[in-house]
Amino acid sequence: MGWKVAPGGKAAAAAAGEKLRFPASSAAARSRMKLWVVRATTTVLLWTCVVQLTAVGDNWGPRVLKGWPSCLTATEEEAAALPGAALAARPHPVVEKAALPPKRLYRNNGYLMVSCNGGLNQMRAAICDMVVIARYLNVTLVVPELDKTSFWNDPSEFQDIFDVEHFITSLRGEVRILRELPPRVKRRVELGMFHSMPPISWSDISYYQNQILPLIRKYKVLHLNRTDARLANNGLPIEIQKLRCRVNYASLRFTPQIEELGKRVIRILRQNGPFLVLHLRYEMDMLAFSGCTQGCSHEEAEELTRMRYAYPWWKEKVIDSDLKRKDGLCPLTPEETALVLRALDIDRSMQIYIAAGEIYGGKRRMAALTSAYPNVVRKETLLEPSDLMFFQNHSSQMAALDYLVSLESDIFVPTYDGNMAKVVEGHRRFMGFKKTVLLDRRLIVELVDRYTNGSLQWDEFSSLIKAAHAKRMGSASKRTVIPDRPKEEDYFYANPQECLQDRDLLQTS
């Protein structure tokens, strides 16, 4: 390939020859090399900056990577870019997921595994206590294991009942929670290199700091079993009590499937007017456990006694049913309950939703209640069988549905002060002291017996029932403290008085 010499003679040619002594291709190569070095160096420096900024932490890294905020919100920027017609046809903006709370940083003292026992609400309270204990011992909590060996024999895992992701993320500002142990630690547990024990009931936080924490530091993994009622009702710092409430009312959310089905039941009930939830604790296991056989046939009483002896962890075996009933220690029968509702002037047309399992004695024992209140319903009568198909043989999931409906009812009436009655009572207080009729069973059975034997007329019976319960409607009250007798105190979860003044502050996303 030749070079053309411009007109102008030898001088021009000579000048061109001087330029050709250093080939153009060599100069271009050097230029490209310099450009490549500059680009490579710039890239390395930029990536180094990105890595350093990201390492600063959760609070700064994401913000830097997203760039400086616009003067307009995302929605406003989209609106400014759209013409009028497109703006009118634009779908509703998607609500962005709320930012997670920053992680709490602490030196991990070990791992806490938990095995809960009992029914849904017994386990619920235990989970709240175990989160608090893990928080104040600075340990990592493994998602609790639920009871599968109780009377209900429910195989449900934690994530089958509760929204596990929300549980973990909503509490990340307090305690680190893992779905399972890290592989290395899990191998230690499989080899038996951990310690397992039940904690002492009704203990304050000093017990866990002075006796449980040294065990965690020694073994690195501690397994606590039988976790119900292991933290005291009273005498705890206010921040501990408020954290118990935060876990219970904000972090322990049921799965989306349970929540949606619960909302559907509530919608169906609301379409037909106000409704009362009756926690009619007249199921076979309750009667066998308590030894209460009022109104049962001889054969039924024998069946309940056999069942009580079949469960070795039910310690009380020989029970005088009549004496226990007079002491107010038996759940009210359906017949007694019907009389009480009538005496309280509950409208006959009111929907009565039964939040319970199968009533012992079936239609025969429910006859008095359904005669007094024709609109008695259950989730099984409000929903199609296909709606409950996946909940069958999962009593805790069914109980979760009843829990949601109980919270939203116009009136809640438990006939026995079991765990569900207590936890729902406290939750309804937290929701604004919703009407909860706390029945005085000892007085009720005395008045019922006097009415049925004719020594008390209906008007007087009704008047006495109303007077006795005028101040037992779930309104604000102070929790009873009985030093050295914690079992006889008012239960914390039935009246979480420390949390009721500023309940909005306890909510999390």
CSV table of N, CA and C in Angstrom, one decimal, residues 384-504:
chain,number,residue,atom,x,y,z
A,384,GLU,N,-66.8,-24.8,53.4
A,384,GLU,CA,-66.9,-26.0,52.7
A,384,GLU,C,-65.9,-27.0,53.2
A,385,PRO,N,-66.2,-28.3,53.0
A,385,PRO,CA,-65.2,-29.3,53.5
A,385,PRO,C,-63.8,-29.1,52.8
A,386,SER,N,-63.9,-28.7,51.5
A,386,SER,CA,-62.6,-28.5,50.8
A,386,SER,C,-61.8,-27.4,51.4
A,387,ASP,N,-62.4,-26.4,52.0
A,387,ASP,CA,-61.7,-25.3,52.7
A,387,ASP,C,-60.8,-25.8,53.8
A,388,LEU,N,-61.4,-26.8,54.5
A,388,LEU,CA,-60.7,-27.3,55.7
A,388,LEU,C,-59.9,-28.6,55.5
A,389,MET,N,-59.9,-29.0,54.2
A,389,MET,CA,-59.2,-30.3,53.9
A,389,MET,C,-57.8,-30.4,54.4
A,390,PHE,N,-57.0,-29.3,54.2
A,390,PHE,CA,-55.6,-29.4,54.6
A,390,PHE,C,-55.4,-29.1,56.1
A,391,PHE,N,-56.5,-28.8,56.8
A,391,PHE,CA,-56.4,-28.5,58.3
A,391,PHE,C,-56.8,-29.8,59.1
A,392,GLN,N,-57.4,-30.7,58.4
A,392,GLN,CA,-57.9,-31.9,59.1
A,392,GLN,C,-56.7,-32.6,59.8
A,393,ASN,N,-57.0,-33.1,61.0
A,393,ASN,CA,-55.9,-33.9,61.8
A,393,ASN,C,-54.8,-33.0,62.1
A,394,HIS,N,-55.0,-31.7,62.1
A,394,HIS,CA,-54.0,-30.7,62.5
A,394,HIS,C,-54.7,-29.7,63.5
A,395,SER,N,-54.8,-30.2,64.8
A,395,SER,CA,-55.7,-29.5,65.7
A,395,SER,C,-55.1,-28.1,66.0
A,396,SER,N,-53.8,-27.9,66.0
A,396,SER,CA,-53.3,-26.6,66.3
A,396,SER,C,-53.6,-25.6,65.2
A,397,GLN,N,-53.6,-26.0,63.9
A,397,GLN,CA,-54.0,-25.2,62.9
A,397,GLN,C,-55.5,-24.8,62.9
A,398,MET,N,-56.3,-25.8,63.3
A,398,MET,CA,-57.8,-25.5,63.5
A,398,MET,C,-58.0,-24.6,64.7
A,399,ALA,N,-57.2,-24.7,65.7
A,399,ALA,CA,-57.2,-23.8,66.9
A,399,ALA,C,-56.8,-22.4,66.5
A,400,ALA,N,-55.9,-22.3,65.6
A,400,ALA,CA,-55.4,-21.0,65.1
A,400,ALA,C,-56.6,-20.2,64.4
A,401,LEU,N,-57.4,-21.0,63.7
A,401,LEU,CA,-58.6,-20.3,63.0
A,401,LEU,C,-59.5,-19.8,64.1
A,402,ASP,N,-59.8,-20.7,65.1
A,402,ASP,CA,-60.7,-20.2,66.2
A,402,ASP,C,-60.1,-19.0,67.0
A,403,TYR,N,-58.8,-19.0,67.1
A,403,TYR,CA,-58.1,-17.9,67.8
A,403,TYR,C,-58.4,-16.6,67.0
A,404,LEU,N,-58.2,-16.6,65.7
A,404,LEU,CA,-58.5,-15.4,64.9
A,404,LEU,C,-59.9,-14.9,65.0
A,405,VAL,N,-60.9,-15.8,64.9
A,405,VAL,CA,-62.3,-15.5,65.0
A,405,VAL,C,-62.6,-14.9,66.4
A,406,SER,N,-62.0,-15.5,67.4
A,406,SER,CA,-62.2,-15.1,68.8
A,406,SER,C,-61.8,-13.7,69.0
A,407,LEU,N,-60.6,-13.3,68.4
A,407,LEU,CA,-60.1,-11.9,68.6
A,407,LEU,C,-61.1,-10.9,68.0
A,408,GLU,N,-61.8,-11.2,67.0
A,408,GLU,CA,-62.6,-10.3,66.3
A,408,GLU,C,-64.1,-10.3,66.7
A,409,SER,N,-64.4,-11.2,67.6
A,409,SER,CA,-65.8,-11.3,68.0
A,409,SER,C,-66.3,-10.1,68.8
A,410,ASP,N,-67.6,-9.9,68.7
A,410,ASP,CA,-68.2,-8.8,69.5
A,410,ASP,C,-68.1,-9.1,71.0
A,411,ILE,N,-68.3,-10.3,71.4
A,411,ILE,CA,-68.2,-10.8,72.8
A,411,ILE,C,-67.5,-12.1,72.7
A,412,PHE,N,-66.6,-12.3,73.7
A,412,PHE,CA,-65.9,-13.6,73.9
A,412,PHE,C,-66.2,-14.1,75.2
A,413,VAL,N,-66.7,-15.4,75.3
A,413,VAL,CA,-67.1,-16.0,76.5
A,413,VAL,C,-66.4,-17.4,76.6
A,414,PRO,N,-65.3,-17.5,77.5
A,414,PRO,CA,-64.7,-18.8,77.7
A,414,PRO,C,-65.4,-19.5,78.9
A,415,THR,N,-65.7,-20.8,78.8
A,415,THR,CA,-66.3,-21.5,79.9
A,415,THR,C,-65.3,-22.2,80.8
A,416,TYR,N,-64.1,-22.0,80.6
A,416,TYR,CA,-63.0,-22.5,81.4
A,416,TYR,C,-61.8,-21.7,81.2
A,417,ASP,N,-61.0,-21.5,82.3
A,417,ASP,CA,-59.8,-20.6,82.2
A,417,ASP,C,-58.6,-21.3,81.8
A,418,GLY,N,-58.7,-22.0,80.6
A,418,GLY,CA,-57.5,-22.7,80.1
A,418,GLY,C,-56.6,-21.7,79.3
A,419,ASN,N,-55.6,-22.2,78.7
A,419,ASN,CA,-54.6,-21.4,78.0
A,419,ASN,C,-55.2,-20.5,76.9
A,420,MET,N,-56.1,-21.1,76.1
A,420,MET,CA,-56.7,-20.3,75.0
A,420,MET,C,-57.5,-19.1,75.6
A,421,ALA,N,-58.3,-19.4,76.6
A,421,ALA,CA,-59.1,-18.4,77.2
A,421,ALA,C,-58.2,-17.3,77.8
A,422,LYS,N,-57.1,-17.6,78.4
A,422,LYS,CA,-56.3,-16.6,79.0
A,422,LYS,C,-55.6,-15.8,78.0
A,423,VAL,N,-55.0,-16.4,76.9
A,423,VAL,CA,-54.2,-15.7,75.9
A,423,VAL,C,-55.1,-14.8,75.1
A,424,VAL,N,-56.3,-15.4,74.7
A,424,VAL,CA,-57.3,-14.5,74.0
A,424,VAL,C,-57.7,-13.4,74.8
A,425,GLU,N,-58.0,-13.6,76.1
A,425,GLU,CA,-58.4,-12.5,77.0
A,425,GLU,C,-57.4,-11.4,76.9
A,426,GLY,N,-56.1,-11.7,77.1
A,426,GLY,CA,-55.0,-10.7,77.1
A,426,GLY,C,-54.9,-10.0,75.7
A,427,HIS,N,-55.1,-10.8,74.7
A,427,HIS,CA,-54.9,-10.2,73.3
A,427,HIS,C,-56.1,-9.2,73.1
A,428,ARG,N,-57.3,-9.5,73.5
A,428,ARG,CA,-58.4,-8.6,73.4
A,428,ARG,C,-58.3,-7.4,74.3
A,429,ARG,N,-57.7,-7.5,75.4
A,429,ARG,CA,-57.3,-6.3,76.2
A,429,ARG,C,-56.4,-5.4,75.4
A,430,PHE,N,-55.4,-6.1,74.8
A,430,PHE,CA,-54.4,-5.3,74.0
A,430,PHE,C,-55.0,-4.6,72.8
A,431,MET,N,-56.1,-5.2,72.3
A,431,MET,CA,-56.8,-4.6,71.1
A,431,MET,C,-57.8,-3.5,71.5
A,432,GLY,N,-57.8,-3.1,72.8
A,432,GLY,CA,-58.7,-2.0,73.2
A,432,GLY,C,-59.7,-2.5,74.2
A,433,PHE,N,-59.4,-3.5,75.0
A,433,PHE,CA,-60.3,-4.0,76.0
A,433,PHE,C,-61.7,-4.4,75.4
A,434,LYS,N,-61.6,-5.3,74.4
A,434,LYS,CA,-62.8,-5.8,73.8
A,434,LYS,C,-63.6,-6.7,74.8
A,435,LYS,N,-64.9,-6.7,74.7
A,435,LYS,CA,-65.7,-7.3,75.7
A,435,LYS,C,-65.4,-8.8,75.8
A,436,THR,N,-65.0,-9.2,77.0
A,436,THR,CA,-64.7,-10.6,77.3
A,436,THR,C,-65.3,-10.9,78.7
A,437,VAL,N,-66.3,-11.9,78.7
A,437,VAL,CA,-67.0,-12.2,79.9
A,437,VAL,C,-66.2,-13.3,80.6
A,438,LEU,N,-65.7,-12.9,81.8
A,438,LEU,CA,-64.9,-13.8,82.6
A,438,LEU,C,-65.8,-14.4,83.7
A,439,LEU,N,-66.2,-15.6,83.4
A,439,LEU,CA,-67.3,-16.3,84.2
A,439,LEU,C,-66.7,-16.7,85.6
A,440,ASP,N,-67.5,-16.4,86.6
A,440,ASP,CA,-67.3,-16.8,88.0
A,440,ASP,C,-67.9,-18.2,88.2
A,441,ARG,N,-67.2,-19.3,87.8
A,441,ARG,CA,-67.8,-20.6,87.8
A,441,ARG,C,-68.3,-21.1,89.2
A,442,ARG,N,-67.6,-20.7,90.2
A,442,ARG,CA,-68.0,-21.2,91.5
A,442,ARG,C,-69.3,-20.6,91.9
A,443,LEU,N,-69.5,-19.4,91.7
A,443,LEU,CA,-70.8,-18.7,92.0
A,443,LEU,C,-71.9,-19.3,91.0
A,444,ILE,N,-71.5,-19.4,89.8
A,444,ILE,CA,-72.5,-19.8,88.7
A,444,ILE,C,-73.1,-21.2,89.1
A,445,VAL,N,-72.3,-22.2,89.4
A,445,VAL,CA,-72.8,-23.5,89.7
A,445,VAL,C,-73.7,-23.5,90.9
A,446,GLU,N,-73.4,-22.7,91.9
A,446,GLU,CA,-74.2,-22.6,93.1
A,446,GLU,C,-75.6,-22.0,92.7
A,447,LEU,N,-75.6,-20.9,91.9
A,447,LEU,CA,-76.9,-20.3,91.5
A,447,LEU,C,-77.6,-21.2,90.6
A,448,VAL,N,-76.9,-21.9,89.7
A,448,VAL,CA,-77.6,-22.9,88.8
A,448,VAL,C,-78.3,-23.9,89.6
A,449,ASP,N,-77.6,-24.5,90.5
A,449,ASP,CA,-78.2,-25.6,91.4
A,449,ASP,C,-79.5,-25.0,92.1
A,450,ARG,N,-79.4,-23.8,92.6
A,450,ARG,CA,-80.5,-23.2,93.3
A,450,ARG,C,-81.7,-23.0,92.4
A,451,TYR,N,-81.4,-22.6,91.2
A,451,TYR,CA,-82.4,-22.3,90.2
A,451,TYR,C,-83.1,-23.6,89.8
A,452,THR,N,-82.3,-24.6,89.5
A,452,THR,CA,-82.9,-25.9,89.0
A,452,THR,C,-83.6,-26.6,90.1
A,453,ASN,N,-83.3,-26.4,91.4
A,453,ASN,CA,-84.1,-27.1,92.4
A,453,ASN,C,-85.3,-26.3,92.9
A,454,GLY,N,-85.5,-25.1,92.3
A,454,GLY,CA,-86.6,-24.3,92.5
A,454,GLY,C,-86.5,-23.3,93.7
A,455,SER,N,-85.4,-23.2,94.3
A,455,SER,CA,-85.2,-22.3,95.4
A,455,SER,C,-84.9,-20.9,95.0
A,456,LEU,N,-84.7,-20.7,93.7
A,456,LEU,CA,-84.4,-19.4,93.1
A,456,LEU,C,-85.2,-19.2,91.9
A,457,GLN,N,-85.9,-18.0,91.8
A,457,GLN,CA,-86.7,-17.7,90.6
A,457,GLN,C,-85.8,-17.1,89.5
A,458,TRP,N,-86.3,-17.2,88.3
A,458,TRP,CA,-85.5,-16.8,87.2
A,458,TRP,C,-85.1,-15.3,87.3
A,459,ASP,N,-86.0,-14.4,87.6
A,459,ASP,CA,-85.6,-13.0,87.7
A,459,ASP,C,-84.5,-12.8,88.7
A,460,GLU,N,-84.6,-13.4,89.8
A,460,GLU,CA,-83.5,-13.3,90.8
A,460,GLU,C,-82.2,-13.9,90.3
A,461,PHE,N,-82.3,-15.1,89.7
A,461,PHE,CA,-81.2,-15.8,89.2
A,461,PHE,C,-80.5,-14.9,88.2
A,462,SER,N,-81.2,-14.3,87.2
A,462,SER,CA,-80.6,-13.4,86.2
A,462,SER,C,-80.0,-12.2,86.8
A,463,SER,N,-80.7,-11.6,87.8
A,463,SER,CA,-80.2,-10.4,88.4
A,463,SER,C,-78.8,-10.7,89.2
A,464,LEU,N,-78.7,-11.8,89.8
A,464,LEU,CA,-77.5,-12.2,90.5
A,464,LEU,C,-76.4,-12.4,89.6
A,465,ILE,N,-76.6,-13.1,88.4
A,465,ILE,CA,-75.6,-13.4,87.4
A,465,ILE,C,-75.1,-12.1,86.8
A,466,LYS,N,-76.0,-11.1,86.5
A,466,LYS,CA,-75.6,-9.8,86.0
A,466,LYS,C,-74.7,-9.0,87.0
A,467,ALA,N,-75.2,-9.0,88.2
A,467,ALA,CA,-74.4,-8.2,89.2
A,467,ALA,C,-73.0,-8.8,89.4
A,468,ALA,N,-72.9,-10.2,89.4
A,468,ALA,CA,-71.6,-10.8,89.7
A,468,ALA,C,-70.6,-10.6,88.5
A,469,HIS,N,-71.1,-10.3,87.3
A,469,HIS,CA,-70.2,-10.2,86.2
A,469,HIS,C,-70.1,-8.7,85.6
A,470,ALA,N,-70.7,-7.8,86.3
A,470,ALA,CA,-70.7,-6.4,85.8
A,470,ALA,C,-69.3,-5.9,85.7
A,471,LYS,N,-68.4,-6.3,86.5
A,471,LYS,CA,-67.0,-5.9,86.5
A,471,LYS,C,-66.0,-7.0,86.0
A,472,ARG,N,-66.6,-8.0,85.3
A,472,ARG,CA,-65.8,-9.1,84.8
A,472,ARG,C,-65.9,-9.2,83.3
A,473,MET,N,-65.7,-8.0,82.6
A,473,MET,CA,-65.9,-7.9,81.2
A,473,MET,C,-64.6,-7.6,80.4
A,474,GLY,N,-63.5,-7.9,81.0
A,474,GLY,CA,-62.2,-7.6,80.3
A,474,GLY,C,-61.8,-6.2,80.3
A,475,SER,N,-62.3,-5.4,81.2
A,475,SER,CA,-61.9,-4.0,81.3
A,475,SER,C,-60.5,-3.9,82.0
A,476,ALA,N,-60.0,-2.7,82.1
A,476,ALA,CA,-58.7,-2.5,82.7
A,476,ALA,C,-58.7,-2.9,84.2
A,477,SER,N,-57.7,-3.6,84.6
A,477,SER,CA,-57.5,-4.0,86.0
A,477,SER,C,-56.1,-4.3,86.3
A,478,LYS,N,-55.7,-4.3,87.5
A,478,LYS,CA,-54.4,-4.6,87.9
A,478,LYS,C,-54.2,-6.1,88.1
A,479,ARG,N,-53.1,-6.6,87.6
A,479,ARG,CA,-52.8,-8.0,87.7
A,479,ARG,C,-52.5,-8.4,89.2
A,480,THR,N,-53.1,-9.5,89.7
A,480,THR,CA,-52.9,-9.9,91.0
A,480,THR,C,-51.5,-10.5,91.2
A,481,VAL,N,-50.8,-10.1,92.3
A,481,VAL,CA,-49.5,-10.6,92.6
A,481,VAL,C,-49.6,-11.3,93.9
A,482,ILE,N,-49.2,-12.6,94.0
A,482,ILE,CA,-49.2,-13.4,95.2
A,482,ILE,C,-47.8,-13.9,95.4
A,483,PRO,N,-47.0,-13.3,96.2
A,483,PRO,CA,-45.6,-13.7,96.5
A,483,PRO,C,-45.5,-15.2,96.9
A,484,ASP,N,-44.6,-15.9,96.3
A,484,ASP,CA,-44.3,-17.3,96.6
A,484,ASP,C,-45.4,-18.3,96.2
A,485,ARG,N,-46.4,-17.7,95.5
A,485,ARG,CA,-47.5,-18.6,94.9
A,485,ARG,C,-47.8,-18.2,93.5
A,486,PRO,N,-46.8,-18.3,92.6
A,486,PRO,CA,-47.0,-17.8,91.2
A,486,PRO,C,-48.1,-18.5,90.5
A,487,LYS,N,-48.4,-19.7,90.8
A,487,LYS,CA,-49.5,-20.4,90.0
A,487,LYS,C,-50.9,-19.8,90.3
A,488,GLU,N,-51.0,-19.2,91.5
A,488,GLU,CA,-52.3,-18.6,91.8
A,488,GLU,C,-52.4,-17.1,91.4
A,489,GLU,N,-51.3,-16.6,90.9
A,489,GLU,CA,-51.3,-15.2,90.4
A,489,GLU,C,-52.2,-15.1,89.2
A,490,ASP,N,-52.5,-13.9,88.8
A,490,ASP,CA,-53.1,-13.6,87.5
A,490,ASP,C,-52.0,-13.8,86.5
A,491,TYR,N,-52.4,-14.5,85.4
A,491,TYR,CA,-51.4,-14.9,84.4
A,491,TYR,C,-51.0,-13.6,83.6
A,492,PHE,N,-49.7,-13.5,83.3
A,492,PHE,CA,-49.2,-12.3,82.5
A,492,PHE,C,-49.9,-12.2,81.2
A,493,TYR,N,-50.1,-13.3,80.5
A,493,TYR,CA,-50.6,-13.2,79.1
A,493,TYR,C,-52.1,-13.0,79.1
A,494,ALA,N,-52.8,-13.1,80.3
A,494,ALA,CA,-54.2,-12.8,80.4
A,494,ALA,C,-54.4,-11.3,80.6
A,495,ASN,N,-53.4,-10.7,81.2
A,495,ASN,CA,-53.5,-9.2,81.6
A,495,ASN,C,-52.1,-8.6,81.5
A,496,PRO,N,-51.6,-8.4,80.3
A,496,PRO,CA,-50.3,-7.8,80.2
A,496,PRO,C,-50.3,-6.3,80.4
A,497,GLN,N,-50.5,-5.9,81.6
A,497,GLN,CA,-50.8,-4.5,82.0
A,497,GLN,C,-49.7,-3.5,81.6
A,498,GLU,N,-48.5,-4.0,81.6
A,498,GLU,CA,-47.3,-3.2,81.2
A,498,GLU,C,-47.4,-2.7,79.8
A,499,CYS,N,-48.1,-3.4,78.9
A,499,CYS,CA,-48.1,-3.1,77.5
A,499,CYS,C,-49.3,-2.4,77.0
A,500,LEU,N,-50.3,-2.2,77.8
A,500,LEU,CA,-51.6,-1.7,77.4
A,500,LEU,C,-51.7,-0.2,77.1
A,501,GLN,N,-50.8,0.6,77.7
A,501,GLN,CA,-50.8,2.0,77.5
A,501,GLN,C,-50.2,2.5,76.2
A,502,ASP,N,-49.2,1.8,75.7
A,502,ASP,CA,-48.5,2.3,74.5
A,502,ASP,C,-48.5,1.1,73.5
A,503,ARG,N,-49.6,0.4,73.3
A,503,ARG,CA,-49.6,-0.7,72.4
A,503,ARG,C,-49.2,-0.4,71.0
A,504,ASP,N,-49.4,0.8,70.5
A,504,ASP,CA,-49.0,1.1,69.1
A,504,ASP,C,-47.5,1.1,69.0
